[in-house]
Each structure stands twice: as structure tokens, then as C-alpha cells.
Coordinates of C-alpha atoms and ligand atoms in Angstrom, one line a residue:
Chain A
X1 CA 21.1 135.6 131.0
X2 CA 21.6 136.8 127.6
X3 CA 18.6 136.2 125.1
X4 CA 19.2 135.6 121.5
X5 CA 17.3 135.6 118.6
X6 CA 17.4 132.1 116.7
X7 CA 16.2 132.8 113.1
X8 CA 14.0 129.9 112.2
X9 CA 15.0 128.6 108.9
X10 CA 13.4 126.8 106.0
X11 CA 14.1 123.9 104.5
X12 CA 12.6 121.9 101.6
X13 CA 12.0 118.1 101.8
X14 CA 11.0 115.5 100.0
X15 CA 8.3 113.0 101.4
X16 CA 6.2 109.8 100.4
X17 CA 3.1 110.6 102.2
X18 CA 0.3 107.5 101.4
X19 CA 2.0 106.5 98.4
X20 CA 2.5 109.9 96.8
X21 CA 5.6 111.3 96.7
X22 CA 5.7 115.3 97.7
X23 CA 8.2 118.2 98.4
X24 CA 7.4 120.6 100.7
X25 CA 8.8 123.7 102.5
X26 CA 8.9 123.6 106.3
X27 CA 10.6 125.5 109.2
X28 CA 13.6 123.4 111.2
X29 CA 10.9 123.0 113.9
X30 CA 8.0 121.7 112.5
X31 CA 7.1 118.2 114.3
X32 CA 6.1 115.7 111.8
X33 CA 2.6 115.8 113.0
X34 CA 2.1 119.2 112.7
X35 CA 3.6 119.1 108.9
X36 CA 1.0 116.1 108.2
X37 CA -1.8 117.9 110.2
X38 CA -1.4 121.5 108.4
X39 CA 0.4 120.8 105.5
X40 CA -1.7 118.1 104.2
X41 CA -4.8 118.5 106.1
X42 CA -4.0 114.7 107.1
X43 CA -6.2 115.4 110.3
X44 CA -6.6 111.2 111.2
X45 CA -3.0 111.2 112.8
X46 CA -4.0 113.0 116.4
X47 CA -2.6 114.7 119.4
X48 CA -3.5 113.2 122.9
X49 CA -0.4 114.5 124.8
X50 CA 3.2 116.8 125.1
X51 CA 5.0 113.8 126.8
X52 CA 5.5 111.5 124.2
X53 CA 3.5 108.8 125.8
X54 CA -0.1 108.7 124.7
X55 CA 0.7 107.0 121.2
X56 CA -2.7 109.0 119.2
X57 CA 0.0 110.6 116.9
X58 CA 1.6 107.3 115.7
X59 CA 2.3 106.9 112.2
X60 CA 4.7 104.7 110.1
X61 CA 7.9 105.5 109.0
X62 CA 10.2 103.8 106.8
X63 CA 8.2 100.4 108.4
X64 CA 8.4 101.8 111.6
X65 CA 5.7 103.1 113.5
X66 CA 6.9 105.7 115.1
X67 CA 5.7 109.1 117.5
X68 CA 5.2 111.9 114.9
X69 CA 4.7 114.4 117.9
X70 CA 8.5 113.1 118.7
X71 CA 10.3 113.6 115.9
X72 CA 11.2 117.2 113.5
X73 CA 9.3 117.0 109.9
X74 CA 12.9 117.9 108.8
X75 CA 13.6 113.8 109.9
X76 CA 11.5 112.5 107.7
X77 CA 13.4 114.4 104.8
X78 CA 13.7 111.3 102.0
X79 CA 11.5 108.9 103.8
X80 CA 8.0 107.1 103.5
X81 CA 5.3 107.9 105.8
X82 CA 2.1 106.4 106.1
X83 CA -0.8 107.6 108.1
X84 CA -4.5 106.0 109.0
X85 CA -5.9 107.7 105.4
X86 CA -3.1 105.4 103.6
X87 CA -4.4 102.4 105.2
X88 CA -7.5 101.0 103.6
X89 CA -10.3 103.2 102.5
X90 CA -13.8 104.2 103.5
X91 CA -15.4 102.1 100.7
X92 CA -12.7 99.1 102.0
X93 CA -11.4 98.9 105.1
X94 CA -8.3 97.3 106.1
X95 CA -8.9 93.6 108.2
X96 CA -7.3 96.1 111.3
X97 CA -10.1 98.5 111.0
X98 CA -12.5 95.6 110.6
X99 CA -11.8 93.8 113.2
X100 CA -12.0 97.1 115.5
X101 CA -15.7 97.7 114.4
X102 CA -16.2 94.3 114.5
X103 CA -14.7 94.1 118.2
X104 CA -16.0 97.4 119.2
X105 CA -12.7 98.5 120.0
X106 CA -13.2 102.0 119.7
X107 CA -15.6 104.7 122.2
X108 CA -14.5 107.7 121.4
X109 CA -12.2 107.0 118.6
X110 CA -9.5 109.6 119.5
X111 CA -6.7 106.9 120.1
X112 CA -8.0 104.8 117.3
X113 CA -6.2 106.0 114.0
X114 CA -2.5 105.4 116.7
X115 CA -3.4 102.3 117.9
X116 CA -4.4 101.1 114.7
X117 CA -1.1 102.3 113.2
X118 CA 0.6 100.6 116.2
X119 CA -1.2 97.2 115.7
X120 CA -0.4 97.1 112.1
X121 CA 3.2 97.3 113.1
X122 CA 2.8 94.3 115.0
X123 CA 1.0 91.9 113.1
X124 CA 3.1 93.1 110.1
X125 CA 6.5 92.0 112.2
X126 CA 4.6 89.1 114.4
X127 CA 1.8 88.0 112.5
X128 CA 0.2 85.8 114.9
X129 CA 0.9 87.5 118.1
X130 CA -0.3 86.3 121.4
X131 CA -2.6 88.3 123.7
X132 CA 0.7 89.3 126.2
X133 CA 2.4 90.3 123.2
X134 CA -0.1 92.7 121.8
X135 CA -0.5 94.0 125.1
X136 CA 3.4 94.9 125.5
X137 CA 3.1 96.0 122.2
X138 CA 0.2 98.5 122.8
X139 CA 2.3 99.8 125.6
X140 CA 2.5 103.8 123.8
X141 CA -0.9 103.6 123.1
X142 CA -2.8 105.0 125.7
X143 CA -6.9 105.0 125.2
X144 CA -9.1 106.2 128.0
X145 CA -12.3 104.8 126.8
X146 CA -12.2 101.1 125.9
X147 CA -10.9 99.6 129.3
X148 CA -8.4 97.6 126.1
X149 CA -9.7 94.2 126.5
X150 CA -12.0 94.9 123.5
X151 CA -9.1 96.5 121.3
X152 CA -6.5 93.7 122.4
X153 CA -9.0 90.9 120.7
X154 CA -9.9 93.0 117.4
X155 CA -5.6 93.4 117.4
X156 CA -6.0 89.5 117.8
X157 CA -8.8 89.3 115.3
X158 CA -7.0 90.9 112.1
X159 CA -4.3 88.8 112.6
X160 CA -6.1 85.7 112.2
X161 CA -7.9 87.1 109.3
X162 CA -4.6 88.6 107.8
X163 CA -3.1 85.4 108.3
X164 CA -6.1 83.5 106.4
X165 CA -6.2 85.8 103.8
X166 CA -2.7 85.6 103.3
X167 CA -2.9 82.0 102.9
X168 CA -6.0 82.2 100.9
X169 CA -3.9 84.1 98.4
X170 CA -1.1 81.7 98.3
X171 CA -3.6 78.8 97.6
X172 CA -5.1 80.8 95.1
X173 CA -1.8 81.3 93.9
X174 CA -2.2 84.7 93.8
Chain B
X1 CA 8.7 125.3 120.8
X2 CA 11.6 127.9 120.0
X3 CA 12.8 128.0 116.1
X4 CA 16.3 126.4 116.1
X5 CA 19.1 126.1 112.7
X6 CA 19.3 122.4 111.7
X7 CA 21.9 121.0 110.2
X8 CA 21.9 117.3 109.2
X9 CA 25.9 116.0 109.2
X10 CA 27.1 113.1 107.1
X11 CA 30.4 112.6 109.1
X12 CA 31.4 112.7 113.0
X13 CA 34.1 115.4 111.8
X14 CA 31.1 117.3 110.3
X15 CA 29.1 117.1 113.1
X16 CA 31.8 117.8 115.4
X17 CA 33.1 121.0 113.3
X18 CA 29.3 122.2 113.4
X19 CA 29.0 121.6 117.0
X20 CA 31.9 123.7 117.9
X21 CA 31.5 126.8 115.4
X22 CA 27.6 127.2 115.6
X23 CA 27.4 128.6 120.0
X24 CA 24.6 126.6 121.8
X25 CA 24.3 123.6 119.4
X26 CA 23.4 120.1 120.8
X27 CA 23.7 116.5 118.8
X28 CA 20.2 115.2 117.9
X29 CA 19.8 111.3 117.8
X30 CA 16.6 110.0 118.2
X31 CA 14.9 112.7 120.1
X32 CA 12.9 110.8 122.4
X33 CA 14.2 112.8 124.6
X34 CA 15.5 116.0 123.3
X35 CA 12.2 117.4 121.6
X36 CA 10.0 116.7 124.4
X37 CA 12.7 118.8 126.8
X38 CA 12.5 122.0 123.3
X39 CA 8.9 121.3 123.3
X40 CA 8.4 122.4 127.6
X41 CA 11.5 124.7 126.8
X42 CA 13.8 122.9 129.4
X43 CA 16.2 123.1 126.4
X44 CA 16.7 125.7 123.5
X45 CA 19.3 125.3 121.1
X46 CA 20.5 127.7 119.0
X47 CA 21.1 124.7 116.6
X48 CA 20.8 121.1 116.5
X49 CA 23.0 119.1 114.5
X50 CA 21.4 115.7 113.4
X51 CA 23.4 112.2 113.7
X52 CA 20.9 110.4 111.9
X53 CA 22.3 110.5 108.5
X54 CA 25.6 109.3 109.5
X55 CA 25.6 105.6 108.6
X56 CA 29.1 104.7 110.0
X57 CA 27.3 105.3 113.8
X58 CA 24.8 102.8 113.2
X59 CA 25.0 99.0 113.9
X60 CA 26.7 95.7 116.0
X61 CA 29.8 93.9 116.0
X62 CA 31.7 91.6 117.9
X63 CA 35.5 92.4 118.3
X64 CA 38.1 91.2 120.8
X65 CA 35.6 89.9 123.4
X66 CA 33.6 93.2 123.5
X67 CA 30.6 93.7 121.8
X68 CA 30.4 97.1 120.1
X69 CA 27.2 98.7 119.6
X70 CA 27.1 102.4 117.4
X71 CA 26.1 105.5 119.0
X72 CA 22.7 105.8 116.8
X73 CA 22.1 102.3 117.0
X74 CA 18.1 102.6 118.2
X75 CA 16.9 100.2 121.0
X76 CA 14.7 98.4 118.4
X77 CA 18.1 97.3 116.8
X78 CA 20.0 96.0 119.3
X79 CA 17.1 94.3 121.1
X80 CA 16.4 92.5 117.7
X81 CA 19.9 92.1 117.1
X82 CA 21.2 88.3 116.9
X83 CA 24.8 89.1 117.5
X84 CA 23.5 90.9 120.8
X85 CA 21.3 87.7 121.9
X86 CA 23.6 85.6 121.3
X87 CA 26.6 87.6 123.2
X88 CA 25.1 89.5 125.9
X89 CA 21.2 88.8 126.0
X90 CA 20.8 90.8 129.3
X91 CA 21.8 93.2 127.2
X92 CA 19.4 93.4 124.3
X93 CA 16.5 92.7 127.3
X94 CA 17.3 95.9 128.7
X95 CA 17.0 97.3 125.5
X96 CA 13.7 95.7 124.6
X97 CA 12.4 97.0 128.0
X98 CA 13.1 100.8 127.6
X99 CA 9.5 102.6 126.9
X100 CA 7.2 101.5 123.9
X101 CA 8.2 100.4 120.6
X102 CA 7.7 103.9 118.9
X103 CA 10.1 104.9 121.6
X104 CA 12.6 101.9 120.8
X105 CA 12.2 102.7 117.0
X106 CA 13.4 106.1 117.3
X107 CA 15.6 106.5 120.5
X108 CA 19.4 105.3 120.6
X109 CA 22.2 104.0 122.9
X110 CA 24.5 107.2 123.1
X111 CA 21.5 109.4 123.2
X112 CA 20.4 107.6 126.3
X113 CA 23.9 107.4 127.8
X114 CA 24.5 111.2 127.0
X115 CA 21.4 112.2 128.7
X116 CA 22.1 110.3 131.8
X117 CA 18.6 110.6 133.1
X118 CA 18.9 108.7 136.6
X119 CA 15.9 106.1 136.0
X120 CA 17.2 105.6 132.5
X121 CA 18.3 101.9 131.8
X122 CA 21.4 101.8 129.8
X123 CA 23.6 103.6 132.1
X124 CA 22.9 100.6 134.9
X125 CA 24.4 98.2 131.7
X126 CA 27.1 100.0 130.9
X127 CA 28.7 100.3 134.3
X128 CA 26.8 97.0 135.3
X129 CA 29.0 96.0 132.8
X130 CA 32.5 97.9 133.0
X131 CA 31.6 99.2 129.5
X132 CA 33.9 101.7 127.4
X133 CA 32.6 105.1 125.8
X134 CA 34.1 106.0 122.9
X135 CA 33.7 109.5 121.5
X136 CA 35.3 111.3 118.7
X137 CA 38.0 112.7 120.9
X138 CA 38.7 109.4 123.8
X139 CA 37.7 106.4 125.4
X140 CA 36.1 106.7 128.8
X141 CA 35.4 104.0 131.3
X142 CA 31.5 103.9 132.4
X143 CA 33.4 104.2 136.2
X144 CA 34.5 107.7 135.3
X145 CA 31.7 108.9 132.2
X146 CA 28.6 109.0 134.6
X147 CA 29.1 111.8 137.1
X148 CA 26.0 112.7 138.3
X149 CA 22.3 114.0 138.2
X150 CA 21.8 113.9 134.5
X151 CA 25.6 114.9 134.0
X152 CA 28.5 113.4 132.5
X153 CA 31.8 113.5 131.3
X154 CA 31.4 114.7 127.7
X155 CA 32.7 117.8 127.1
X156 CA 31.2 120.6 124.7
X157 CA 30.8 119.6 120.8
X158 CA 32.2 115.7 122.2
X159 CA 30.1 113.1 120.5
X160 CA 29.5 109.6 121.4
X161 CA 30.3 107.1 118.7
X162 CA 30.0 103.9 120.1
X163 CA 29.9 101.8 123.4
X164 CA 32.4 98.5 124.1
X165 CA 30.6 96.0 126.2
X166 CA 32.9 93.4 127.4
X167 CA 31.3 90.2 127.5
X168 CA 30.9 88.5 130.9
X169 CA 30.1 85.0 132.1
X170 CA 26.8 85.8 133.1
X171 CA 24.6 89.0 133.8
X172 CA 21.1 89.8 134.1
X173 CA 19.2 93.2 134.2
X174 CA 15.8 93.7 136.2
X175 CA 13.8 96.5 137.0
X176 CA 10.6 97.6 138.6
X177 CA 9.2 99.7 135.9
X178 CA 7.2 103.0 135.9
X179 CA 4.0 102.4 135.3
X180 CA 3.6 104.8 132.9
X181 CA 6.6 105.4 131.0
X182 CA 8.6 102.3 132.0
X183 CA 11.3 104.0 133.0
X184 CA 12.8 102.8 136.5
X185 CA 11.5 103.0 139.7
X186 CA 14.4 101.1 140.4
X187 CA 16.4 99.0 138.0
X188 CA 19.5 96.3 138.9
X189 CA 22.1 95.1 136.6
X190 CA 24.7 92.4 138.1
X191 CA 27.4 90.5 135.9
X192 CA 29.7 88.0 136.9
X193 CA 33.4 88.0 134.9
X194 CA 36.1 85.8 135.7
X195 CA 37.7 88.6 138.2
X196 CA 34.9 90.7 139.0
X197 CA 31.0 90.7 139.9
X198 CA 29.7 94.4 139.2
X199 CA 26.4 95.5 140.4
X200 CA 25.0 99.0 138.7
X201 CA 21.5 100.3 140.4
X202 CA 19.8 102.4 138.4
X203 CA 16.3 104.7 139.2
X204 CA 17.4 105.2 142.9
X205 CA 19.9 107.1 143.5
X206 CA 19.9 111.1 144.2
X207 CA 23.1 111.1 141.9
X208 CA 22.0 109.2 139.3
X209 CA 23.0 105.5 138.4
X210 CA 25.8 104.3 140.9
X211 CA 27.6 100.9 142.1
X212 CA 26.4 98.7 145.1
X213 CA 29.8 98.0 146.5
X214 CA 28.5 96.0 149.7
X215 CA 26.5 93.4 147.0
X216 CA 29.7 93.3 144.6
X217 CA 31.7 92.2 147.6
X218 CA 29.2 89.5 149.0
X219 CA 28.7 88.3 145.5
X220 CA 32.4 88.1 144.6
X221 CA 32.9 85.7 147.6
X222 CA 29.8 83.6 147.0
X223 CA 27.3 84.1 144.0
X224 CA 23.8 83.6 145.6
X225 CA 21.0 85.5 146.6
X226 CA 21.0 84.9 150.2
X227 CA 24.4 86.3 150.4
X228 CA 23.3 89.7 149.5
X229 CA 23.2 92.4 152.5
X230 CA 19.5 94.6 152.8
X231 CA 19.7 98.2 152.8
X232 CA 23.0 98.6 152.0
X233 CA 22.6 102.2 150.3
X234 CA 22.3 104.9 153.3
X235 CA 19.0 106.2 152.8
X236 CA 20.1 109.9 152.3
X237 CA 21.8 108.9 149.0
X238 CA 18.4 107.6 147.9
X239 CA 15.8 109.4 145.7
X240 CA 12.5 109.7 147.3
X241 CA 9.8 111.5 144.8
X242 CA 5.9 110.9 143.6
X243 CA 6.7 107.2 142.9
X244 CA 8.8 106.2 145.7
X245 CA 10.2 106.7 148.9
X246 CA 13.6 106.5 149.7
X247 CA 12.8 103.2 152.1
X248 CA 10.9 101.4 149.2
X249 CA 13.9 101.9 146.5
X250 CA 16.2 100.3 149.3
X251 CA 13.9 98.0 149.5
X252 CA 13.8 97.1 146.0
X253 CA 16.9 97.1 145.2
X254 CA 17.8 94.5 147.7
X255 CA 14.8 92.5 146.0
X256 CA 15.7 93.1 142.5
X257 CA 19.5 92.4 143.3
X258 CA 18.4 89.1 144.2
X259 CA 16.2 88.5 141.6
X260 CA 19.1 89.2 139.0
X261 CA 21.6 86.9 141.0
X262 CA 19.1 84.4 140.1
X263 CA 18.6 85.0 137.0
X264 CA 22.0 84.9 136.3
X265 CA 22.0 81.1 137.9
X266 CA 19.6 80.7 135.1
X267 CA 16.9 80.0 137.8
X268 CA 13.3 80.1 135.4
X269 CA 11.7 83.8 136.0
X270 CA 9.4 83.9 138.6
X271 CA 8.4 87.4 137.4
X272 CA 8.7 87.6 133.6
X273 CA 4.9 89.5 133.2
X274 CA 5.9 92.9 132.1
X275 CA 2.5 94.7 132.9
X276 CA 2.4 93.3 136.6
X277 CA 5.3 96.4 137.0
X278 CA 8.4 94.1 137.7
X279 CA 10.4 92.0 134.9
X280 CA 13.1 90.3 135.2
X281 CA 15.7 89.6 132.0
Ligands
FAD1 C1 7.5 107.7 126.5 C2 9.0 107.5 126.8 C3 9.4 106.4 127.5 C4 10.7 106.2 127.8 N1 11.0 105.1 128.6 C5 12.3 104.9 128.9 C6 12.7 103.8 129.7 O1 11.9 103.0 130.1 N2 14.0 103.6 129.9 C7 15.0 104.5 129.4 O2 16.1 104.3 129.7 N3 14.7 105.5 128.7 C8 13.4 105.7 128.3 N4 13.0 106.8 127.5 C9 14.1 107.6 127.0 C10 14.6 107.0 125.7 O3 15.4 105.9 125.9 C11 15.5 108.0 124.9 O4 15.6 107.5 123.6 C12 16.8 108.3 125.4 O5 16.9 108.8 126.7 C13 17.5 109.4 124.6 O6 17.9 108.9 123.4 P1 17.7 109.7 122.0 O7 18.4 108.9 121.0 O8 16.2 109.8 121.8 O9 18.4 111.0 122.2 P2 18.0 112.6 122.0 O10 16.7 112.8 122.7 O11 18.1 112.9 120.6 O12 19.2 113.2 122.8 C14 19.3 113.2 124.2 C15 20.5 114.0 124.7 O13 21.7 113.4 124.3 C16 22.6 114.2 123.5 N5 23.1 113.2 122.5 C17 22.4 112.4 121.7 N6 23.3 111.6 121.0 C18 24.5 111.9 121.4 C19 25.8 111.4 121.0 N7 26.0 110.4 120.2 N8 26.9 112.1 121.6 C20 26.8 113.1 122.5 N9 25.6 113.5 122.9 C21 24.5 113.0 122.3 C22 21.6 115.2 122.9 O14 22.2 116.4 122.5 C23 20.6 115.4 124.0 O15 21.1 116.3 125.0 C24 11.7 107.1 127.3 C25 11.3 108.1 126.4 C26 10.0 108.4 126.2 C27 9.6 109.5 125.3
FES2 S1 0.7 113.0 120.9 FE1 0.9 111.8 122.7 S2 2.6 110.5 122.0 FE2 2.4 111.8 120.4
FES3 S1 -11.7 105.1 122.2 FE1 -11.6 107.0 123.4 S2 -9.5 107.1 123.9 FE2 -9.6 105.2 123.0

């Protein structure tokens, strides 16, 4: 076996991170979460796992959520990521992180900011899903506290209240 | 995980010509699978050279009676895809069952078939199927591309660019998932053509993904569940690990077999739940 030195290299990219559009100097392999974790000190988005199947590193991409443990910060060169700090704020939450206090969805809170990321994907594609389909969805997420049931009705929850709100607004013709 | 050159190509040529110049380069597509195997350091690549910018790789389309589905076409895409529901709907089922969605988001149909893991579902639909791989340098029948244990016919700096699914009568995909990652335990896909019933089982064997021959025949002479022989696999060719034993897998697959004859009769599901482990398509 002959053992070779790979040079790491650098490369700049540009990224929408919560809105605000950055460039920013990484090596070829960074992970995405590890960019968003150290780079930006965007500490919500977590790490529960090396396999790829926990889900507590889940952000959105380009309107997909999508494993940022899985994928090279170099593949998000050009594209729009969102994590848990671009969704709502401490002084208003978002109707998902409403409904999970609301619900008690959340013990420990370590798979929270995934799942959350997760379930906005949904009810932003199926906005009135049923419980089997928020369960299937919730498939990557893995939390080892809740037992689910809790976090499957808050998932439920928001998307009643999106769906009000939404129709609230288009009454109000806003 | 080891530093690695990147280099993101806007053509097949380009990827191609990097591939072959830079020594221990691999193709990335959707790394659901590559950068967990550089993050254990099962793989380190001197370089990887990213398909994901080139656009022409991407996407569905129905010509001559074969539906052809791009190499970086993720599993989201073609399980949402009309074209693909309309066509072949056993098809975009199997894709809509591989993992979670963050794994259907980002992984892809050639980065599946070119990894060739043996509980993996795609390879089971292609040769289920009689499908064609089509790389920059050939065309290669799913008979002769899978050839083994996580091995297949694509040679150094080859790249897949798209698959041709002919379009059977009927077909139907089922498997016993994984618990956990949803791979399968065992997985069955069966279609019926107007000269030919093909059965792919997928998740069993030692070998990776192979045809039931025995079922093909009985099915070819009369297409219905009871015809189908038990243990038709010898049990040495059989995977037995931490999920399964040799026995059960031949046990399932004669269960799932059936389960897809019926749902190619168009018999209602009697096991559509997804989280009770089995699902049929
Ligand atoms: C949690 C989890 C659950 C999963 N569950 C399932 C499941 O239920 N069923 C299932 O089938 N799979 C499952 N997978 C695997 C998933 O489908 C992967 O997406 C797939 O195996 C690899 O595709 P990729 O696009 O991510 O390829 P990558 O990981 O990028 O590449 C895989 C390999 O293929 C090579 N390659 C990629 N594209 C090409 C090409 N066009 N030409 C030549 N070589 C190429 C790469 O060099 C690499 O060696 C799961 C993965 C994870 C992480
Ligand atoms: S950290 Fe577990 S899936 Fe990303
Ligand atoms: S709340 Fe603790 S892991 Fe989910």
C-alpha cells in the first residue's frame, strides 16, 4: 500500500444562510454542518450520529430539507440554506415551534431544531398531512426522548394553524 | 475525514477527462452514500469530481416505450415525477420507499446503481425490469452490469448517464424494510411483459441483487401466486447477518414474491402500512 498525501484545498463559496447572503472560504471537506456550526456559530443545527440517519443535523436547502452531516459545504456553493435560527424568532415563534411547546413535543430538545426543519418541509409541500404521513415523513428523524406521539400531533397542530392562518390572510385579503 | 481535491464538472466529457487524469478520483452524486463511507474512511479519494452541476443528467422522459430517467435524477424526483406514475408506478414506489426524505432529496438513481449495495432497491428494478445502463462510453443490460457484492461493470473514470426502463404490462416492487434505515431485509420486484415475467430479489443474496429463475418460469406459464415454488434459492447463496438468517430471507422472498404477483393483479394491499416493516407498491 502506497500512502499519499492529498493536499486539502480551499475554495471560496457563496451562500444564503437565513436570508443573508455570504462568501466564505472553506476546505473541499468541510460538511455543511460543520461550515454552519464553526463558521457561523449557527450552533441550533445539531449532530446526533455518523450514519446519516438520526435527522438532528437537518436543514433546508434550495426548499429541501436535507442531511447537512451528508453533504460537502462546497455543495451548497450558490445555494439557499436555512437553519432553525432562520425560522421564526425568540420574541415570535413560528406556528411549528408553537405547536411543539404547545404539544410538549420536545424532552431533551436535541432532535428538536431537525425535526422541526423536517416538519416544515412537510406541511410546506402537504399542508394538511395526515398522522401516517407525518409519521413516514418523520422517518430521518430519530428522537430518543418523546416516545413521538407527542411531536406527531404538534406536526399535526401547525398545520391546522398554518392552514387557518393562511386562510385568515386570504380573507383579510392580505 | 481525509482532505480530498474537488472539482465540480459542468459536462460528462469534463467529468470524464477529470476522472481519468486526476489517479484515485471517484464521481460524487448525491453522497448519501459516498461521504458517510470518507467519513469511517472505507473510501479515500484523492479527488472527487461532482455531477451535480451538470444539468443535462438530471430529469424524465418517455421515448420509444422506455422510460428514461437521468443519472443525477434524485429519488425525490422521480417518485414525484408524473411521467413516472403514469408509466411505471412500481417504479416511482420504489423510489419513494428508499430511506427518508432527506435521503430521497439528495441521493440519485446512478449513484444507487453504481454502488450496488446488495439491500439497495434500485438494482431489484432495473433487472426486475430488463433495464438498460447507459454510460458515457456504452450501453449495458442490467443482466450483465450487476456482478456482484457491491461490484459492477463500470470500468475506471466510466460514468452513468442515464437508465432505459422498458415499460411492462404490469410490475410491482415489495420489500420487507430495515427497520432502521429502510433498506431491504429483503425486497422483490416482478414484471410481466408480453414475452417475459422477470423476478429481481434484492437484500438476500450473498452476491448481491440476482434473478429467481424457478418464479420467472412458474409465472411465465401461469401468473398467480399459488404457482410460485418456496425456497427456491439454495440456502448457501443466501445472506444470513444481524437482521436475518439465511432461512427467514428464503422465507420472505417466497412471501414477498407473492405479495407482488398480487399486486400486479391489482389485488387491494393487504400490507400498505409502511412502519409495520413490510409494504407493498
Ligand atoms: C440513512 C440512509 C438510508 C438509506 N436507505 C436506502 C434504502 O432504503 N434503499 C436504498 O436503495 N438505498 C438507501 N440508501 C442509499 C441511498 O439510496 C443513496 O442515495 C445511494 O445508494 C447512493 O446514491 P448517491 O447519489 O447518494 O451516490 P453517492 O453516494 O454520491 O455515490 C455512490 C457511489 O456511486 C458512484 N457514482 C455516483 N454516481 C455515479 C455515476 N453517475 N456514474 C458512475 N458512478 C457513480 C460514486 O463514485 C460512489 O462510489 C440510504 C442511505 C442513507 C444514508
Ligand atoms: S447527524 Fe445524524 S443524520 Fe446528520
Ligand atoms: S427530545 Fe430528546 S431526543 Fe428528542
Amino acid at each position: 500500500m502506497t500512502t499519499k498525501a492529498v493536499e486539502g484545498e480551499r475554495h471560496t463559496i457563496q451562500v444564503t444562510v437565513n436570508g443573508k447572503r455570504q462568501a466564505a472560504e472553506v476546505d473541499s471537506h468541510t460538511l455543511l454542518v460543520e461550515f454552519l456550526r464553526e463558521s457561523f456559530r449557527l450552533t441550533g443545527t445539531h449532530v446526533g450520529c455518523d450514519t446519516s440517519q438520526c435527522g438532528a443535523c437537518v436543514v433546508e436547502f434550495e426548499g429541501n430539507s436535507v442531511k447537512s452531516c451528508t453533504m460537502l459545504a462546497v455543495q451548497a456553493d450558490g445555494g439557499r440554506i436555512t437553519t432553525i435560527e432562520g425560522v421564526g424568532s425568540r420574541e415570535a415563534l413560528h406556528p411549528m415551534q408553537e405547536a411543539f411547546t404547545e404539544c410538549h413535543a420536545l424532552q431533551c430538545g436535541y432532535c428538536t431544531p431537525g425535526m422541526v426543519m423536517s416538519a416544515c418541509d412537510l406541511v410546506r409541500k402537504n399542508p394538511s398531512p395526515s398522522e401516517a404521513e407525518i409519521r413516514d415523513w418523520l422517518d430521518g428523524n430519530l428522537c430518543r426522548c418523546t416516545g413521538y406521539n407527542n411531536i406527531v400531533r404538534a406536526v399535526s397542530e401547525a398545520a391546522q394553524a398554518l392552514a387557518s392562518g393562511a386562510q385568515a390572510g386570504v380573507k383579510s385579503g392580505a | 475525514m481525509k482532505p480530498f481535491q474537488y472539482r465540480l464538472a459542468k459536462s460528462v466529457p469534463e467529468a470524464v477527462a477529470a476522472l481519468a487524469q486526476i489517479a484515485e478520483a471517484r464521481p460524487l452524486a448525491g453522497g448519501m452514500t459516498l461521504i458517510p463511507a470518507l467519513k469511517h474512511g472505507l473510501a479515500a479519494p484523492a479527488a472527487l469530481v461532482d455531477l451535480g452541476g451538470i444539468a443535462s443528467l438530471r430529469g424524465v422522459s418517455f421515448e420509444n416505450g422506455e422510460l428514461v430517467v437521468g443519472a443525477m435524477t434524485t429519488h425525490a424526483a422521480v417518485a414525484g415525477s408524473p411521467i413516472v406514475n403514469e408509466r411505471l408506478p412500481a417504479l416511482g414506489r420504489l423510489a419513494g420507499g428508499i430511506g427518508d426524505p432527506q435521503v430521497r432529496h439528495r441521493g440519485t438513481l446512478g449513484g444507487s446503481v453504481a454502488n450496488n449495495d446488495p439491500a439497495a432497491d434500485y438494482p431489484a428494478g432495473c433487472l426486475g425490469l430488463g433495464a438498460t445502463i447507459v454510460t458515457n462510453l456504452r450501453t449495458v443490460s442490467a443482466d450483465e452490469f450487476f456482478t456482484g457484492f457491491f461490484s459492477t461493470a463500470l470500468a475506471p473514470a466510466e460514468v452513468i448517464t442515464s437508465i432505459r426502463f422498458p415499460v411492462p404490462m404490469r410490475a410491482a416492487y415489495v420489500k420487507f424494510a430495515n427497520q432502521a434505515s429502510r433498506y431491504a431485509t429483503v425486497g422483490v420486484f416482478i414484471s410481466q411483459s408480453a414475452n417475459a415475467v422477470r423476478v429481481a430479489v434484492t437484500g438476500a443474496g450473498r452476491s448481491g441483487v440476482f434473478r429467481a429463475g424457478e418464479m420467472e418460469q412458474a409465472l411465465a406459464k401461469d401468473f398467480r401466486p399459488e404457482t410460485l415454488p418456496a425456497h427456491c434459492v439454495a440456502l448457501d447463496d443466501l445472506n444470513t447477518d444481524l437482521h436475518a438468517s439465511a432461512e427467514y430471507r428464503s422465507h420472505l422472498i417466497n412471501v414477498l414474491a407473492r405479495r407482488a404477483v398480487e399486486a400486479c393483479m391489482g389485488a387491494p394491499s393487504r400490507h400498505p402500512v409502511r412502519h409495520g416493516g413490510a409494504y407493498a407498491f
